[in-house]
Amino acid sequence: MIDLETLRVAVAISSASLAIALGIGWHYSRTQTFLAHGALGVAVVVIGLTAMTLMGGLYTPWYNLTPFCIVLVGLSGIYSATRRFRSESSSILRPVVAAVSSVALALAPAIVNLSGVSALMLNGASGVILLLCAFESWRARKESRLAITANAFIYTLTGISFLSCSYVILIEQSWYLTTIPKNWAEDFNTVMSLIGATTIGALTLTLHHARSAALHKDEANTDPLTGVLNRRALFSRLEAVPSCEGHAVIMFDLDHFKQVNDQFGHEYGDSVLRQFALVLKQHLRNEDPIARLGGEEFCVVVKIEGRDNVQQIADRIRRAFVALRIPGGPQGNFATVSIGLALGSPEETFPAALRRADAALYEAKRSGRNQVQIASLRLVA
């Protein structure tokens, strides 16, 4: 059997490797602040574990309390990291309060020489913080259910291992310790700490890489100016659909947009495009794909609930954009939009329906702009 001191050294080495890996990950992805919080928290834990190892079995209450308190502060940093993973806007107030209150509870009994009570408090506080980490991980499980559930499970087991150390002290009523405890709970805790450091670290890095891959995919499929889909993403989503039956393809083109850029500048024109994209988002459902095809052209695909209903949606978007009263039309008028609409026919592909919607859009432009034109129905032999 490997002795506990060797296992503690292994935990420290494993944790140090994890801290370095998290720090490197944050260096290349500064927006993922949970990596920085995790790296700092784990690094502080390593300092505490190293101090414990250097004691080499020596036991004096205050001498042993100090490194354990350092570990407790590091665990609070890891708690902050789990909160930041779930939401980047999470405040660090709760982790700070957890660290300060836990250390205070642990040190208070030591003042009156109740070193065993201090150890009970330290282990109990560590267990509670790790259970809070498990809870925060569980709350984020929608992002990657299997990996995050596994992470929450390991956090829970590690937290229970600390609580078991408190349980043994409580049952044995060891209010004053003169040696480092050696019992099944300490063994369980040391083994679980090693498993936790390696497994949680691997899962956290896996989740980071999965999130980065998803982010890069979103960036590749999103128009950076307006935040809607780009042309490639729209076509890749709908080109393989065998039929547009039951859906309508709507094309939008901002009127006189070249004059807007020439008169007010491209920065102002970009603002107009963003405002129109916002109008689309406000008047369409989340499941309706919205894409900017290029320049001032946009396309949406909506489910048909009646011809009149689709036309009303298109006209409502037109009127909402005009109601913004954005300077940009000719002769001092406000910016407007022309719309072409095609109702999907049986066995008609998306590109075919898009061509009909584009033809209807051209007709709306030719007929005076700022209106909705519906494409003639496709004849099927």
Coordinates of C-alpha atoms in Angstrom, one line a residue:
M1 CA 0.0 0.0 0.0
I2 CA 1.1 3.5 -0.8
D3 CA 1.5 5.6 2.4
L4 CA -0.7 8.7 2.9
E5 CA 2.3 11.1 2.7
T6 CA 3.1 9.8 -0.8
L7 CA -0.5 10.2 -1.8
R8 CA -0.5 13.8 -0.5
V9 CA 2.6 14.5 -2.6
A10 CA 0.7 13.0 -5.6
V11 CA -2.3 15.2 -5.0
A12 CA 0.0 18.3 -4.8
I13 CA 1.8 17.4 -8.1
S14 CA -1.5 16.6 -9.8
S15 CA -3.0 19.9 -8.6
A16 CA 0.0 21.9 -9.7
S17 CA -0.2 20.4 -13.2
L18 CA -3.9 21.3 -13.3
A19 CA -3.2 24.9 -12.2
I20 CA -0.6 25.2 -15.0
A21 CA -3.1 23.8 -17.5
L22 CA -5.9 26.1 -16.4
G23 CA -3.6 29.1 -16.5
I24 CA -2.4 28.3 -20.1
G25 CA -6.0 27.8 -21.1
W26 CA -6.9 31.2 -19.7
H27 CA -3.9 32.8 -21.4
Y28 CA -5.3 31.8 -24.8
S29 CA -8.9 32.5 -23.9
R30 CA -9.1 35.5 -21.7
T31 CA -12.9 35.8 -21.9
Q32 CA -13.2 32.5 -20.0
T33 CA -12.5 33.9 -16.5
F34 CA -13.5 30.7 -14.8
L35 CA -10.1 29.3 -16.0
A36 CA -8.2 32.1 -14.2
H37 CA -10.3 31.7 -11.0
G38 CA -9.7 27.9 -11.1
A39 CA -6.0 28.3 -11.8
L40 CA -5.5 30.7 -8.9
G41 CA -7.7 28.5 -6.5
V42 CA -5.8 25.3 -7.4
A43 CA -2.4 27.1 -7.1
V44 CA -3.3 28.2 -3.5
V45 CA -4.4 24.6 -2.7
V46 CA -1.0 23.4 -3.9
I47 CA 0.7 25.9 -1.6
G48 CA -1.3 24.5 1.4
L49 CA -0.6 20.9 0.4
T50 CA 3.1 21.5 0.0
A51 CA 3.3 23.1 3.4
M52 CA 1.5 20.0 4.9
T53 CA 3.9 17.7 3.2
L54 CA 7.0 19.6 4.4
M55 CA 5.9 19.1 8.0
G56 CA 6.7 15.4 7.6
G57 CA 4.4 14.2 10.4
L58 CA 5.2 17.0 12.9
Y59 CA 2.1 18.1 14.7
T60 CA 1.5 21.4 16.5
P61 CA -2.0 22.9 16.4
W62 CA -1.2 26.3 14.9
Y63 CA 1.5 24.9 12.7
N64 CA -1.0 22.5 11.1
L65 CA -3.9 24.9 11.0
T66 CA -2.1 27.4 8.8
P67 CA -1.6 25.2 5.7
F68 CA -5.2 23.8 6.1
C69 CA -6.6 27.3 6.1
I70 CA -4.6 28.0 2.9
V71 CA -6.2 25.0 1.3
L72 CA -9.6 26.3 2.4
V73 CA -9.0 29.6 0.7
G74 CA -7.9 27.8 -2.4
L75 CA -11.1 25.7 -2.4
S76 CA -13.1 28.9 -2.2
G77 CA -11.3 30.0 -5.4
I78 CA -12.4 26.8 -7.1
Y79 CA -15.9 27.5 -5.9
S80 CA -15.7 30.9 -7.6
A81 CA -14.5 29.1 -10.8
T82 CA -17.5 26.8 -10.8
R83 CA -19.8 29.8 -10.5
R84 CA -18.0 31.6 -13.3
F85 CA -18.2 28.6 -15.5
R86 CA -22.0 28.7 -15.2
S87 CA -22.2 32.5 -15.6
E88 CA -19.3 34.9 -16.3
S89 CA -21.2 37.7 -14.5
S90 CA -21.2 35.8 -11.2
S91 CA -19.9 37.9 -8.3
I92 CA -16.9 36.8 -6.2
L93 CA -18.7 38.0 -3.1
R94 CA -20.0 34.5 -2.1
P95 CA -16.7 32.7 -2.5
V96 CA -14.9 35.5 -0.5
V97 CA -17.5 35.3 2.3
A98 CA -17.2 31.4 2.2
A99 CA -13.4 31.7 2.6
V100 CA -13.4 34.4 5.4
S101 CA -16.2 32.8 7.4
S102 CA -14.8 29.3 7.1
V103 CA -11.3 30.3 8.2
A104 CA -12.8 32.3 11.1
L105 CA -14.9 29.4 12.3
A106 CA -11.8 27.1 12.2
L107 CA -9.4 29.4 14.0
A108 CA -11.8 30.4 16.8
P109 CA -11.6 27.1 18.6
A110 CA -7.8 27.1 18.3
I111 CA -7.7 30.2 20.4
V112 CA -8.9 28.1 23.4
N113 CA -6.7 25.1 22.4
L114 CA -9.5 23.0 21.0
S115 CA -7.4 21.9 18.0
G116 CA -9.7 18.9 17.4
V117 CA -12.7 21.3 17.0
S118 CA -10.7 23.4 14.6
A119 CA -9.9 20.3 12.5
L120 CA -13.6 19.4 12.6
M121 CA -14.5 22.9 11.4
L122 CA -11.8 22.9 8.7
N123 CA -12.9 19.6 7.3
G124 CA -16.5 20.5 7.5
A125 CA -16.1 23.8 5.8
S126 CA -14.0 22.2 3.0
G127 CA -16.7 19.6 2.5
V128 CA -19.5 22.2 2.3
I129 CA -17.5 24.3 -0.2
L130 CA -17.0 21.3 -2.4
L131 CA -20.7 20.4 -2.2
L132 CA -21.4 24.0 -3.3
C133 CA -19.0 23.4 -6.2
A134 CA -21.1 20.3 -7.1
F135 CA -24.3 22.3 -6.9
E136 CA -23.0 25.0 -9.2
S137 CA -21.7 22.3 -11.7
W138 CA -25.1 20.6 -11.6
R139 CA -26.9 23.9 -12.4
A140 CA -24.8 24.2 -15.6
R141 CA -25.5 20.6 -16.8
K142 CA -27.5 21.8 -19.8
E143 CA -24.3 22.8 -21.5
S144 CA -22.7 19.3 -21.5
R145 CA -24.9 16.9 -19.4
L146 CA -22.6 13.9 -19.2
A147 CA -19.3 15.7 -18.4
I148 CA -20.8 18.2 -16.0
T149 CA -22.8 15.5 -14.2
A150 CA -19.6 13.5 -13.7
N151 CA -17.9 16.6 -12.4
A152 CA -20.7 17.3 -9.9
F153 CA -20.5 13.6 -8.8
I154 CA -16.8 13.8 -8.1
Y155 CA -17.1 17.1 -6.3
T156 CA -19.8 15.5 -4.2
L157 CA -17.7 12.4 -3.3
T158 CA -14.7 14.6 -2.5
G159 CA -16.9 16.8 -0.3
I160 CA -18.3 13.8 1.5
S161 CA -14.7 12.6 2.2
F162 CA -13.9 15.8 4.0
L163 CA -17.2 15.6 5.9
S164 CA -16.4 12.1 6.9
C165 CA -13.2 13.4 8.6
S166 CA -15.3 15.8 10.6
Y167 CA -17.7 12.9 11.4
V168 CA -14.9 10.7 12.9
I169 CA -13.7 13.6 15.1
L170 CA -17.2 14.3 16.3
I171 CA -18.0 10.6 17.1
E172 CA -14.6 10.1 18.8
Q173 CA -15.0 13.4 20.6
S174 CA -11.4 14.3 19.8
W175 CA -11.6 17.9 20.9
Y176 CA -7.9 18.2 21.3
L177 CA -5.5 16.6 18.8
T178 CA -1.9 15.9 19.6
T179 CA -1.1 14.0 16.4
I180 CA -2.3 14.0 12.8
P181 CA -5.4 11.7 12.7
K182 CA -5.0 8.4 11.1
N183 CA -8.2 6.6 10.4
W184 CA -10.4 5.3 7.5
A185 CA -11.8 8.8 6.9
E186 CA -8.4 10.4 6.5
D187 CA -7.5 7.5 4.0
F188 CA -10.8 8.0 2.1
N189 CA -10.2 11.8 2.0
T190 CA -6.6 11.5 0.7
V191 CA -7.6 9.0 -2.0
M192 CA -10.6 11.1 -3.1
S193 CA -8.5 14.3 -3.1
L194 CA -6.2 12.6 -5.6
I195 CA -9.1 11.3 -7.7
G196 CA -10.8 14.7 -7.6
A197 CA -7.7 16.6 -8.6
T198 CA -7.1 14.5 -11.6
T199 CA -10.7 13.7 -12.7
I200 CA -12.2 17.2 -12.1
G201 CA -9.1 18.8 -13.8
A202 CA -9.5 16.6 -16.9
L203 CA -13.3 17.1 -17.1
T204 CA -12.9 20.9 -16.6
L205 CA -10.4 21.1 -19.5
T206 CA -12.6 18.9 -21.6
L207 CA -15.5 21.2 -21.0
H208 CA -13.4 24.3 -21.8
H209 CA -12.3 22.8 -25.1
A210 CA -15.9 21.8 -25.9
R211 CA -17.1 25.3 -25.2
S212 CA -14.3 26.8 -27.3
A213 CA -15.2 24.6 -30.2
A214 CA -18.9 25.5 -29.9
L215 CA -17.9 29.2 -29.7
H216 CA -15.8 28.9 -32.9
K217 CA -18.6 27.2 -34.7
D218 CA -21.0 29.9 -33.7
E219 CA -18.6 32.6 -34.9
A220 CA -18.2 30.8 -38.2
N221 CA -22.0 30.7 -38.7
T222 CA -22.8 34.2 -37.4
D223 CA -22.7 37.5 -39.1
P224 CA -20.4 39.5 -36.9
L225 CA -22.1 42.8 -37.5
T226 CA -25.7 41.9 -36.8
G227 CA -25.5 38.7 -34.8
V228 CA -27.8 36.8 -37.1
L229 CA -26.9 33.8 -39.2
N230 CA -24.6 34.3 -42.2
R231 CA -25.4 33.0 -45.8
R232 CA -23.3 29.8 -45.4
A233 CA -25.1 28.9 -42.1
L234 CA -28.6 29.4 -43.6
F235 CA -27.8 27.3 -46.6
S236 CA -26.2 24.6 -44.7
R237 CA -29.2 24.4 -42.4
L238 CA -31.9 24.4 -45.2
E239 CA -30.3 23.2 -48.4
A240 CA -30.6 19.5 -47.4
V241 CA -34.3 20.0 -46.5
P242 CA -36.2 18.1 -49.2
S243 CA -39.2 20.4 -49.3
C244 CA -40.1 23.9 -48.2
E245 CA -43.8 23.0 -48.0
G246 CA -45.4 24.5 -45.0
H247 CA -42.8 27.3 -44.8
A248 CA -42.4 30.8 -46.3
V249 CA -39.2 32.3 -47.4
I250 CA -39.1 36.1 -46.9
M251 CA -36.4 38.4 -48.5
F252 CA -35.7 41.9 -47.1
D253 CA -33.7 44.6 -48.8
L254 CA -33.1 48.0 -47.2
D255 CA -34.1 50.8 -49.6
H256 CA -31.6 53.2 -50.9
F257 CA -28.9 51.8 -48.6
K258 CA -26.0 52.9 -50.8
Q259 CA -27.2 56.5 -50.4
V260 CA -27.3 56.0 -46.6
N261 CA -23.6 54.9 -46.7
D262 CA -22.6 57.7 -49.1
Q263 CA -24.5 60.4 -47.1
F264 CA -23.8 59.4 -43.5
G265 CA -20.8 57.0 -43.7
H266 CA -20.4 53.3 -43.3
E267 CA -20.4 53.4 -39.5
Y268 CA -23.9 54.9 -39.6
G269 CA -24.9 52.3 -42.2
D270 CA -23.7 49.5 -39.9
S271 CA -25.9 50.9 -37.2
V272 CA -28.9 50.9 -39.5
L273 CA -28.3 47.2 -40.3
R274 CA -28.0 46.3 -36.6
Q275 CA -31.3 48.1 -35.9
F276 CA -33.1 46.2 -38.7
A277 CA -31.7 42.9 -37.4
L278 CA -33.1 43.8 -34.0
V279 CA -36.5 44.5 -35.5
L280 CA -36.4 41.0 -37.1
K281 CA -35.6 39.3 -33.8
Q282 CA -38.3 41.2 -32.0
H283 CA -41.1 40.2 -34.5
L284 CA -40.0 36.5 -35.2
R285 CA -39.9 33.4 -33.1
N286 CA -36.6 32.0 -31.8
E287 CA -37.0 29.0 -34.0
D288 CA -37.3 31.1 -37.2
P289 CA -33.9 31.3 -38.8
I290 CA -32.7 34.8 -39.6
A291 CA -29.8 35.4 -41.9
R292 CA -27.9 38.3 -43.5
L293 CA -27.2 37.2 -47.0
G294 CA -24.8 40.1 -47.7
G295 CA -24.8 43.9 -47.9
E296 CA -28.3 45.1 -46.9
E297 CA -30.1 41.8 -47.8
F298 CA -31.7 39.6 -45.1
C299 CA -33.7 36.4 -45.3
V300 CA -36.0 34.6 -42.9
V301 CA -37.9 31.3 -43.1
V302 CA -41.1 31.1 -41.1
K303 CA -43.7 28.3 -40.6
I304 CA -46.9 29.0 -42.6
E305 CA -50.0 29.4 -40.5
G306 CA -52.0 30.8 -43.4
R307 CA -51.1 33.0 -46.3
D308 CA -52.5 36.1 -44.7
N309 CA -50.7 35.5 -41.4
V310 CA -47.3 35.3 -43.2
Q311 CA -48.0 38.5 -45.1
Q312 CA -49.0 40.2 -41.9
I313 CA -45.8 39.2 -40.3
A314 CA -43.8 40.7 -43.2
D315 CA -45.8 43.9 -43.2
R316 CA -45.5 44.2 -39.4
I317 CA -41.7 44.1 -39.7
R318 CA -41.8 46.7 -42.5
R319 CA -44.0 49.1 -40.5
A320 CA -41.9 48.5 -37.3
F321 CA -38.7 49.5 -39.2
V322 CA -40.3 52.6 -40.7
A323 CA -41.6 53.5 -37.2
L324 CA -38.0 53.8 -36.0
R325 CA -37.8 57.0 -38.1
I326 CA -34.2 56.4 -39.0
P327 CA -32.8 59.2 -41.3
G328 CA -31.6 57.7 -44.5
G329 CA -34.2 57.9 -47.2
P330 CA -34.0 60.2 -50.2
Q331 CA -35.0 63.8 -49.8
G332 CA -34.8 63.6 -46.1
N333 CA -37.3 60.7 -45.7
F334 CA -36.8 57.9 -43.2
A335 CA -35.2 54.5 -44.0
T336 CA -37.6 51.8 -45.4
V337 CA -37.4 48.2 -46.5
S338 CA -38.8 46.3 -49.5
I339 CA -39.9 42.7 -49.0
G340 CA -40.4 39.6 -51.2
L341 CA -42.3 36.6 -49.9
A342 CA -42.6 33.1 -51.4
L343 CA -44.8 30.4 -50.0
G344 CA -43.1 27.0 -50.1
S345 CA -44.7 24.5 -52.6
P346 CA -44.7 20.7 -52.4
E347 CA -41.3 19.2 -53.5
E348 CA -39.8 22.7 -53.7
T349 CA -36.3 23.1 -52.3
F350 CA -35.1 26.0 -50.3
P351 CA -32.9 27.5 -53.1
A352 CA -35.9 27.3 -55.5
A353 CA -38.2 29.1 -52.9
L354 CA -35.4 31.6 -52.3
R355 CA -35.2 32.5 -56.0
R356 CA -39.0 33.1 -56.1
A357 CA -38.8 35.3 -53.0
D358 CA -35.9 37.2 -54.6
A359 CA -38.0 37.8 -57.7
A360 CA -40.8 39.1 -55.6
L361 CA -38.4 41.4 -53.8
Y362 CA -37.2 42.7 -57.2
E363 CA -40.9 43.4 -58.0
A364 CA -41.4 45.3 -54.7
K365 CA -38.3 47.4 -55.6
R366 CA -39.6 48.1 -59.1
S367 CA -43.0 49.0 -57.9
G368 CA -41.9 51.8 -55.7
R369 CA -40.2 50.2 -52.6
N370 CA -41.4 50.1 -49.0
Q371 CA -43.9 47.3 -49.7
V372 CA -44.5 43.5 -49.5
Q373 CA -44.8 41.5 -52.7
I374 CA -45.9 37.8 -52.8
A375 CA -44.4 35.6 -55.4
S376 CA -46.7 33.7 -57.7
L377 CA -47.3 30.1 -56.6
R378 CA -45.0 27.5 -58.1
L379 CA -46.8 25.2 -60.6
V380 CA -46.2 21.5 -60.0
A381 CA -46.8 19.2 -63.0

